[in-house]
C-alpha positions as protocol buffer text, in pm:
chain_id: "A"
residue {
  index: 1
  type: UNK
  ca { x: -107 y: 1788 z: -2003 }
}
residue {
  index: 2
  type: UNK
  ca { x: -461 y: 1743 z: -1905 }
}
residue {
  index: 3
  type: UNK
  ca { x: -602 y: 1989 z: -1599 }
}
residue {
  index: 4
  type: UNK
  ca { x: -928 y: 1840 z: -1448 }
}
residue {
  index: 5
  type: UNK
  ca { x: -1131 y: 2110 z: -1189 }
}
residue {
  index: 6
  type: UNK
  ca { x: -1293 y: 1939 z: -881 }
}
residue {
  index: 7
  type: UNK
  ca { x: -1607 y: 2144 z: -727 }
}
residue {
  index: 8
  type: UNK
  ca { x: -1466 y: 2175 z: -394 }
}
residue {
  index: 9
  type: UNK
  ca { x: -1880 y: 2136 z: -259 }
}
residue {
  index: 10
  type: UNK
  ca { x: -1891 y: 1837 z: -455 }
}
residue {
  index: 11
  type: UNK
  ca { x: -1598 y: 1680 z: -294 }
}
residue {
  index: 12
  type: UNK
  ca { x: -1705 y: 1762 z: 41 }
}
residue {
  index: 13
  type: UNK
  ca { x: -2048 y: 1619 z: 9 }
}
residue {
  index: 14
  type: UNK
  ca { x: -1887 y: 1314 z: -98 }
}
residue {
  index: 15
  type: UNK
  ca { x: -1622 y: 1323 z: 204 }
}
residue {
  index: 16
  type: UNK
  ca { x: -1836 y: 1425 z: 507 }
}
residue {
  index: 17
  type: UNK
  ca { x: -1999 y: 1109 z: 590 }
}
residue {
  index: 18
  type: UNK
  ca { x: -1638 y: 897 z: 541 }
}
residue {
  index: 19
  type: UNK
  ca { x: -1451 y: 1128 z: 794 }
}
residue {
  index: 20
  type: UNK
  ca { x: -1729 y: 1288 z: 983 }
}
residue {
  index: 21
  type: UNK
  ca { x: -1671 y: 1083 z: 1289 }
}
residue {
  index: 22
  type: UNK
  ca { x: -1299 y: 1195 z: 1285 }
}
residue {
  index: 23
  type: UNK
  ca { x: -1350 y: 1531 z: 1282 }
}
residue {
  index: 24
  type: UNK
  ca { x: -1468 y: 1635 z: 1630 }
}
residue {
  index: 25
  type: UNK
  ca { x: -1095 y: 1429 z: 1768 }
}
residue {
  index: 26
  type: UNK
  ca { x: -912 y: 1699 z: 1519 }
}
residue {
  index: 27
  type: UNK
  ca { x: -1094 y: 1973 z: 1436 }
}
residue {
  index: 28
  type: UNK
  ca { x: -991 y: 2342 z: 1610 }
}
residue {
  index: 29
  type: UNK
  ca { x: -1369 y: 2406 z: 1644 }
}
residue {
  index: 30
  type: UNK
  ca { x: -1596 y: 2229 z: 1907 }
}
residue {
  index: 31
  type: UNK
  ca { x: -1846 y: 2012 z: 1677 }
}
residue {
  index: 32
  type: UNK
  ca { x: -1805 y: 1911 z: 1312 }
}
residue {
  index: 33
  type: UNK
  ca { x: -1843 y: 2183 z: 1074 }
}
residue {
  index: 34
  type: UNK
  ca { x: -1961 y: 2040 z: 757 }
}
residue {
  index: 35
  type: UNK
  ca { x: -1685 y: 2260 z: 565 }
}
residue {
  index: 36
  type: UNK
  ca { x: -1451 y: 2116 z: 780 }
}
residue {
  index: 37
  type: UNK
  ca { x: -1457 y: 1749 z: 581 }
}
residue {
  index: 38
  type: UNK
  ca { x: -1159 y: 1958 z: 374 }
}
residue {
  index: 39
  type: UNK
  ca { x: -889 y: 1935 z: 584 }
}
residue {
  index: 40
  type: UNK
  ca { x: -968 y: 1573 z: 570 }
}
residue {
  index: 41
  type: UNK
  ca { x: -966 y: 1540 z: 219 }
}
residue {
  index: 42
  type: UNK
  ca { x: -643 y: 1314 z: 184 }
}
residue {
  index: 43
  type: UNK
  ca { x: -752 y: 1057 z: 405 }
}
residue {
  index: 44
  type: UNK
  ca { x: -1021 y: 923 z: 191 }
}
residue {
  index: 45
  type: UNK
  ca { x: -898 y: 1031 z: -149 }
}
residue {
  index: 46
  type: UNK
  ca { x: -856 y: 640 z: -266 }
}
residue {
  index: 47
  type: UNK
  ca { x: -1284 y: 654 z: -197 }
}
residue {
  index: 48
  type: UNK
  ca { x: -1360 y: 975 z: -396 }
}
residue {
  index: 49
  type: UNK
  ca { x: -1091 y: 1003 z: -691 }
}
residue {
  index: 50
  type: UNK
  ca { x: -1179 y: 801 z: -997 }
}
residue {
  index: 51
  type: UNK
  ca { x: -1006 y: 424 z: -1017 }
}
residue {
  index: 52
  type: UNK
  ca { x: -820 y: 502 z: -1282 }
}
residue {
  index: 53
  type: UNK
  ca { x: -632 y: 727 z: -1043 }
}
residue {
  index: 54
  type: UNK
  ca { x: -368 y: 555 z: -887 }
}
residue {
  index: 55
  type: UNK
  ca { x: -100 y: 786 z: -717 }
}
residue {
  index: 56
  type: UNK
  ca { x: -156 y: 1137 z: -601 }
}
residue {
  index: 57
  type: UNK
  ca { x: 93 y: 1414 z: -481 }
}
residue {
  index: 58
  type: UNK
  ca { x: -114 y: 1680 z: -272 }
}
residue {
  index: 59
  type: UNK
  ca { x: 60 y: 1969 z: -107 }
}
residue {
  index: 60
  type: UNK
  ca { x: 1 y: 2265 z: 68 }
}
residue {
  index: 61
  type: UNK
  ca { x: 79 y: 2626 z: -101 }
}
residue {
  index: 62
  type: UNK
  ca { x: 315 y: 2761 z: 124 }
}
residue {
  index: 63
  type: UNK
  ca { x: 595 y: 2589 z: -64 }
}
residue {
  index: 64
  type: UNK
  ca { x: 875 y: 2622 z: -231 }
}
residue {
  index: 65
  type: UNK
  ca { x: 1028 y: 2390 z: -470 }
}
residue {
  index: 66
  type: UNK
  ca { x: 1398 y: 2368 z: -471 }
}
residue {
  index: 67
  type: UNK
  ca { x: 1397 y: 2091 z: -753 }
}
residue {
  index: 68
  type: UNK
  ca { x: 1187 y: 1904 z: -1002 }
}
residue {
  index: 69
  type: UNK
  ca { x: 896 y: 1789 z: -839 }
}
residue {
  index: 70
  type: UNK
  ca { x: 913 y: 1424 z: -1074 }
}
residue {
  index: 71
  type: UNK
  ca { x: 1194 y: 1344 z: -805 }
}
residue {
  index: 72
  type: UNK
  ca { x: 943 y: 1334 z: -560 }
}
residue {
  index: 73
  type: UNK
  ca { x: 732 y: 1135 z: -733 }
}
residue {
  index: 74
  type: UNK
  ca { x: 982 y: 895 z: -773 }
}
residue {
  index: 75
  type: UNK
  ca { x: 1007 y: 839 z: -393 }
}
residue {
  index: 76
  type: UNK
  ca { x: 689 y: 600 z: -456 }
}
residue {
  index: 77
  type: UNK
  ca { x: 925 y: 340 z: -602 }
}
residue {
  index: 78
  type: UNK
  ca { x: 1105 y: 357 z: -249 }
}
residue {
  index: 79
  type: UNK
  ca { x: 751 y: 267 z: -50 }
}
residue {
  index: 80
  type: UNK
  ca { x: 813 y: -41 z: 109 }
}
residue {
  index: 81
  type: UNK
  ca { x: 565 y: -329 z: 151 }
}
residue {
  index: 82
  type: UNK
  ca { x: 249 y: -218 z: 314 }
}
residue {
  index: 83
  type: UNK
  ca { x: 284 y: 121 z: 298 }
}
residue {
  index: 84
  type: UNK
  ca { x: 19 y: 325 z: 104 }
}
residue {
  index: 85
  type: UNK
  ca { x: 118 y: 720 z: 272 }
}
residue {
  index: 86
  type: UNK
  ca { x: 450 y: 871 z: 185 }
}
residue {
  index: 87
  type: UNK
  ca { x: 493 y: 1191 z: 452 }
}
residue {
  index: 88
  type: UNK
  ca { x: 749 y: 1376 z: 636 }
}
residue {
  index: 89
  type: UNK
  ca { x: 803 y: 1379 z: 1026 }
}
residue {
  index: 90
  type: UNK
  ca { x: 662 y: 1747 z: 1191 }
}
residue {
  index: 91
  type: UNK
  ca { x: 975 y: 1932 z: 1267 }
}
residue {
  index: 92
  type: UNK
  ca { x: 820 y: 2094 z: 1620 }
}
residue {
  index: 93
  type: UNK
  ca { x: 732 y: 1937 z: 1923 }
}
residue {
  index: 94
  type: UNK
  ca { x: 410 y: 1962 z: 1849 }
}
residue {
  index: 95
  type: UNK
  ca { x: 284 y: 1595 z: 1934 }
}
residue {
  index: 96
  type: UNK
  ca { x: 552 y: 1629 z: 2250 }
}
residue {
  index: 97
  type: UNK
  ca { x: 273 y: 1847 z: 2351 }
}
residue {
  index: 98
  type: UNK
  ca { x: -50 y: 1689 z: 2228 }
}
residue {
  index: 99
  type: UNK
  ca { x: 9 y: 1337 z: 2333 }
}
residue {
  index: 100
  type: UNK
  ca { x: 129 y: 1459 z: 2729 }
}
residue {
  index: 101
  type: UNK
  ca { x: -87 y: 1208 z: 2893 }
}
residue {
  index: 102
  type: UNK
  ca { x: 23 y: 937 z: 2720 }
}
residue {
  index: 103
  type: UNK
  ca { x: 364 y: 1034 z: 2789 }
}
residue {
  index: 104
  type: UNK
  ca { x: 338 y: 1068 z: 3135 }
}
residue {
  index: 105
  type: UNK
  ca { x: 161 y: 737 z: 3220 }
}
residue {
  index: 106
  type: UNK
  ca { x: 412 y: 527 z: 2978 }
}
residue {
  index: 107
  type: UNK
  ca { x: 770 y: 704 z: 3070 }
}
residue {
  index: 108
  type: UNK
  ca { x: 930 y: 473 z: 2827 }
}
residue {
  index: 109
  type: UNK
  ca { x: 741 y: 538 z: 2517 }
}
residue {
  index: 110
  type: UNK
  ca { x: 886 y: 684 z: 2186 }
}
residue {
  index: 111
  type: UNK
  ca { x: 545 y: 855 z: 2140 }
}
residue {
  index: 112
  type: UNK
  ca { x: 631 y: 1242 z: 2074 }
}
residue {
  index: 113
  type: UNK
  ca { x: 1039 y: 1178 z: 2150 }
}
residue {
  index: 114
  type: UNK
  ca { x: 1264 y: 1339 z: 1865 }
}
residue {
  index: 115
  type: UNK
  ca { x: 1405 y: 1191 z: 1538 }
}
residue {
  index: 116
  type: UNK
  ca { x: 1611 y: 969 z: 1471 }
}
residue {
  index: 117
  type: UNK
  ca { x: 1478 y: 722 z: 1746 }
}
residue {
  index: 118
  type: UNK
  ca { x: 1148 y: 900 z: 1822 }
}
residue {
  index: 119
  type: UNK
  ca { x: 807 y: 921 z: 1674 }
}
residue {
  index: 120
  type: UNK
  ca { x: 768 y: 1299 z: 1653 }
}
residue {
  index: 121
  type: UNK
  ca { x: 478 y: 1276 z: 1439 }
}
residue {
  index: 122
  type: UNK
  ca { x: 434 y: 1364 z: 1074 }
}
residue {
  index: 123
  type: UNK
  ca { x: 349 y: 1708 z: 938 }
}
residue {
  index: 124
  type: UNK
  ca { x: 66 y: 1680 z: 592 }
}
residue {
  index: 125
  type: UNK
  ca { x: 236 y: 1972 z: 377 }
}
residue {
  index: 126
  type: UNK
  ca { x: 375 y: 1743 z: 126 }
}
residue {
  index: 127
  type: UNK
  ca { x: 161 y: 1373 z: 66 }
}
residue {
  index: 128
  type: UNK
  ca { x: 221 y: 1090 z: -147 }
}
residue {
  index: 129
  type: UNK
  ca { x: -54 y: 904 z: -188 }
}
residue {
  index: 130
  type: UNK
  ca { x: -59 y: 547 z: -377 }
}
residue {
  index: 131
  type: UNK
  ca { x: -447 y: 538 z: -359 }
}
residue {
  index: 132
  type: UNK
  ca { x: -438 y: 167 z: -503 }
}
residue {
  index: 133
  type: UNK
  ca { x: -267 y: 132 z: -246 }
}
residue {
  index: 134
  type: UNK
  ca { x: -486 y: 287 z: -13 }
}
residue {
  index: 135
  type: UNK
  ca { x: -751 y: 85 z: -179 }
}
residue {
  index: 136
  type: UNK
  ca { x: -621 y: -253 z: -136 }
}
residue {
  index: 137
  type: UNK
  ca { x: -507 y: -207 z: 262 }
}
residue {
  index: 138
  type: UNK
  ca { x: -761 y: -374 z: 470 }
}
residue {
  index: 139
  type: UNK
  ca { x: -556 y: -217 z: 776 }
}
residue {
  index: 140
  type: UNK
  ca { x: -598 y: 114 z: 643 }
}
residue {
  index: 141
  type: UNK
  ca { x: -971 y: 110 z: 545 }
}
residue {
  index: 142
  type: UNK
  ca { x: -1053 y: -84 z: 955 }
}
residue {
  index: 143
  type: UNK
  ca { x: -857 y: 253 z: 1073 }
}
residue {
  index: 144
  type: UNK
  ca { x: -1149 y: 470 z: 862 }
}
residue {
  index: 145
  type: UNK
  ca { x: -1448 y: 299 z: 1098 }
}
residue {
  index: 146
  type: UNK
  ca { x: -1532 y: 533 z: 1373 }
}
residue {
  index: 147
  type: UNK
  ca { x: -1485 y: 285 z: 1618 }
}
residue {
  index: 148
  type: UNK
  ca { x: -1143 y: 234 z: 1548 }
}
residue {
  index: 149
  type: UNK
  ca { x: -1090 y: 658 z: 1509 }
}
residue {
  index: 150
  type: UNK
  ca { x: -1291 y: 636 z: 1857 }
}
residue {
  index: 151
  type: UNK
  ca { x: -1087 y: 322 z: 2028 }
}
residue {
  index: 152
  type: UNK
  ca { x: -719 y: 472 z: 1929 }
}
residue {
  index: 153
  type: UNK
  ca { x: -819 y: 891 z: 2064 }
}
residue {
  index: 154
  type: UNK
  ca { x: -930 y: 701 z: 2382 }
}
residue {
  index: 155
  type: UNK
  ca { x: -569 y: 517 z: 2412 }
}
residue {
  index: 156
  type: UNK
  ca { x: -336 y: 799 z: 2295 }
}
residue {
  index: 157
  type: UNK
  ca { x: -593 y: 1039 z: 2481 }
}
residue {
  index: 158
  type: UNK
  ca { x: -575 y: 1222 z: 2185 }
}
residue {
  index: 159
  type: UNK
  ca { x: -712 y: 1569 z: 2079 }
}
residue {
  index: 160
  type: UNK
  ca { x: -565 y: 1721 z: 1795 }
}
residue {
  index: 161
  type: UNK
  ca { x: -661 y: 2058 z: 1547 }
}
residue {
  index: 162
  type: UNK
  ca { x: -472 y: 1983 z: 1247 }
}
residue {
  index: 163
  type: UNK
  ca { x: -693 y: 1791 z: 1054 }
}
residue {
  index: 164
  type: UNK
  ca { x: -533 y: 1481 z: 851 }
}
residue {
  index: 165
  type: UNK
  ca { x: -226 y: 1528 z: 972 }
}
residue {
  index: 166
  type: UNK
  ca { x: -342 y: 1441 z: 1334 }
}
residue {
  index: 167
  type: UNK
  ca { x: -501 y: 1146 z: 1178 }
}
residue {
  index: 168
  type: UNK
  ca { x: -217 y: 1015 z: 1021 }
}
residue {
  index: 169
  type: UNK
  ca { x: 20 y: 1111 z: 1312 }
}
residue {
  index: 170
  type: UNK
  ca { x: -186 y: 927 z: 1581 }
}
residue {
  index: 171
  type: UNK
  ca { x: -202 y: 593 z: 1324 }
}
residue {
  index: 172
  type: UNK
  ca { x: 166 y: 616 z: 1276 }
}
residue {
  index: 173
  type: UNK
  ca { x: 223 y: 596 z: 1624 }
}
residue {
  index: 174
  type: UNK
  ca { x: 4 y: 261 z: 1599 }
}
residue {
  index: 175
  type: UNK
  ca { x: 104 y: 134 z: 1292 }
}
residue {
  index: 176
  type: UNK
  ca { x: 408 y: 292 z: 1129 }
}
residue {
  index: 177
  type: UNK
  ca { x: 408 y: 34 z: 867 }
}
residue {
  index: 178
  type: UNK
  ca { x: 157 y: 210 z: 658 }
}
residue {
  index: 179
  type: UNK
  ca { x: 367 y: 489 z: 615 }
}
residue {
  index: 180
  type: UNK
  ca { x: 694 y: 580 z: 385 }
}
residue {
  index: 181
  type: UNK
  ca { x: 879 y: 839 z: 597 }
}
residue {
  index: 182
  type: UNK
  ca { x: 1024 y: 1084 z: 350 }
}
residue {
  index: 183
  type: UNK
  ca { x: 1307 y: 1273 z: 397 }
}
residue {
  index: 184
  type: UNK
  ca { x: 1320 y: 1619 z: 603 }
}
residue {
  index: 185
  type: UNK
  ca { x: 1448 y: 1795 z: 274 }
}
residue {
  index: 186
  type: UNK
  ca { x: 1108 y: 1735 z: 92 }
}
residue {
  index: 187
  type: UNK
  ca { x: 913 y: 1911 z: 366 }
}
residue {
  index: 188
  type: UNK
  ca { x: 1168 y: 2179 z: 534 }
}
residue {
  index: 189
  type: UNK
  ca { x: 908 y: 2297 z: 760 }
}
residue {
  index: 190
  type: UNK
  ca { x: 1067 y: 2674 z: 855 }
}
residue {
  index: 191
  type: UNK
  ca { x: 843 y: 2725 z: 1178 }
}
residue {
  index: 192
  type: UNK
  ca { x: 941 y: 2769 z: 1466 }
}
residue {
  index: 193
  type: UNK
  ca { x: 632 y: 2860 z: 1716 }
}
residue {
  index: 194
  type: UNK
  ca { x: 717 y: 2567 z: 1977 }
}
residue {
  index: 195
  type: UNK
  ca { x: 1056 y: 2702 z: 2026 }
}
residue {
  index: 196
  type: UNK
  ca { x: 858 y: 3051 z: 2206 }
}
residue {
  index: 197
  type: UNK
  ca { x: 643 y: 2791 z: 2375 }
}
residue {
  index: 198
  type: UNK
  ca { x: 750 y: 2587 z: 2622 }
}
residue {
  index: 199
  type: UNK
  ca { x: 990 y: 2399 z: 2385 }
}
residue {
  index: 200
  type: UNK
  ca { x: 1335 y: 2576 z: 2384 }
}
residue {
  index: 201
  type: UNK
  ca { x: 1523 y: 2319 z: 2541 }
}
residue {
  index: 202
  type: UNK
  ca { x: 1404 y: 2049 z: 2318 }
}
residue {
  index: 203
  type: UNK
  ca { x: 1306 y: 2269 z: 2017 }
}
residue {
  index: 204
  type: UNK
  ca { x: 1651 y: 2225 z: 1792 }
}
residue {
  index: 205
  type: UNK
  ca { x: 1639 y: 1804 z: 1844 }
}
residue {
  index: 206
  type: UNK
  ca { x: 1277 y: 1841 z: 1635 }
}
residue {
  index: 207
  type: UNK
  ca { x: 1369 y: 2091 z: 1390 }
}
residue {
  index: 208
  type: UNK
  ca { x: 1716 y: 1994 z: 1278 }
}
residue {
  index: 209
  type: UNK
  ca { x: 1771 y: 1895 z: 892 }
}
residue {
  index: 210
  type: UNK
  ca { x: 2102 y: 1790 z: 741 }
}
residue {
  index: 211
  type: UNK
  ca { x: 2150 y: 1814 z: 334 }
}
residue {
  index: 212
  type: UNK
  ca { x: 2002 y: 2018 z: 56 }
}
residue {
  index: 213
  type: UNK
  ca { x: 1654 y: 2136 z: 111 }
}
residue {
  index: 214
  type: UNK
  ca { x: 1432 y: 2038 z: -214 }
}
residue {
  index: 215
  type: UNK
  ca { x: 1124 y: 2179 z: -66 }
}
residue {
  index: 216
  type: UNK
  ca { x: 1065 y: 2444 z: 161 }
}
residue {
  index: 217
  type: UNK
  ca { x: 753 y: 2498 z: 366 }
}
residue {
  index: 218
  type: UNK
  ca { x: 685 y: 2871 z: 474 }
}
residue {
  index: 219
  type: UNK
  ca { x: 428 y: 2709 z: 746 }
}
residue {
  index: 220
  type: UNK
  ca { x: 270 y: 2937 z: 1038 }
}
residue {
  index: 221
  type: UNK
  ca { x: 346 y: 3195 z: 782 }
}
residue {
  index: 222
  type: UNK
  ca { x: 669 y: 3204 z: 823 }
}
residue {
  index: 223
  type: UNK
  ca { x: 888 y: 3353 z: 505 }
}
residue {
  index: 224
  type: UNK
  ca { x: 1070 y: 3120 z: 272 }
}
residue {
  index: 225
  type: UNK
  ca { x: 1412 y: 3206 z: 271 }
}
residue {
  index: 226
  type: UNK
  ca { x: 1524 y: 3380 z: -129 }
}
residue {
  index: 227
  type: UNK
  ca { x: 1755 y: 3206 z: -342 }
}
């Protein structure tokens, strides 16, 4: 087993001018904090991790794993042609709310509408990504250029404060083709903040998950339920 350290300043220098332009659409602060490039870090990991690299699982450390995390590694067999992001859908209304313009002036759009037949989104806690993949996509490097990041907030009238996962959320509402949907049970997202918030009527059409959870994530701090 071989453990390699990356100097998280080191990264960032490397990732600031790739997603700097991206950064003001879905930071929570007003401007672009130079720290900020972080949160961006799986959106341009194809450009900063060596080519020998080829597939990458990155998750978030409010989880907890239910089963052997090779399965889930094994879901990049499943990605279908043209896909280069594995991810799970959010589990809260959360782009019901952030996308409310668009909603309203296109009535008939699955933008923000619940699973099965909705595009709710996708939530960053648990990421496959096939950076060859990532490498190879023309479509997915054009989406990098600021004037693309610029041309797609202006249509969605999007502003978001999640980082990457607003990123990936407002492409897959463009082009869901790039993306391997995994299933709910590899990112059991546990919170439930929308439901207090406007949400209750809608909350439980988001957040539903049939079969065995294999990975539960405690986010918005919420606890992970014991074996």
């Amino acid at each position: 087993c071989q453990v390699i350290v990356h100097d998280v300043n080191e990264l960032t220098e490397k990732l600031f001018p790739i997603v700097e332009a991206m950064q003001k659409h879905f930071s929570a602060g007003s401007g672009t904090y130079y720290s900020d490039s972080i949160f961006f870090l799986s959106v341009a990991m194809h450009r900063i991790m060596p080519k020998e690299i080829t597939r990458i699982i990155q998750v978030d450390l409010d989880l907890k794993y239910k089963t052997n995390i090779r399965d889930l590694f094994d879901e990049f067999d499943n990605f279908p042609e043209g896909a280069v992001i594995g991810i799970a859908r959010e589990m809260q209304p959360v782009y019901r709310h952030t996308f409310w313009q668009y909603r309203r002036e296109n009535p008939q759009t699955k933008v923000g509408e619940p699973p099965p037949d909705g595009l709710p989104g996708f939530n960053s806690g648990v990421l496959l990504l096939n950076l060859e993949a990532m490498r190879q996509s023309k479509l997915y490097n054009q989406l990098l250029e600021p004037t693309m990041v610029q041309k797609l907030t202006e249509k969605y009238h999007f502003k978001g404060h999640l980082g990457d996962q607003d990123f990936f959320t407002m492409v897959g509402m463009e082009h869901p083709e790039l993306f391997h949907v995994l299933d709910c049970t590899w990112n059991r997202q546990l919170c439930t903040w929308w439901r207090d918030h406007g949400y209750s009527d809608v909350f439980d059409q988001y957040f539903q998950c049939e079969g065995e959870v294999r990975i539960y994530h405690g986010n918005c701090n919420t606890p992970i339920p014991e074996d």
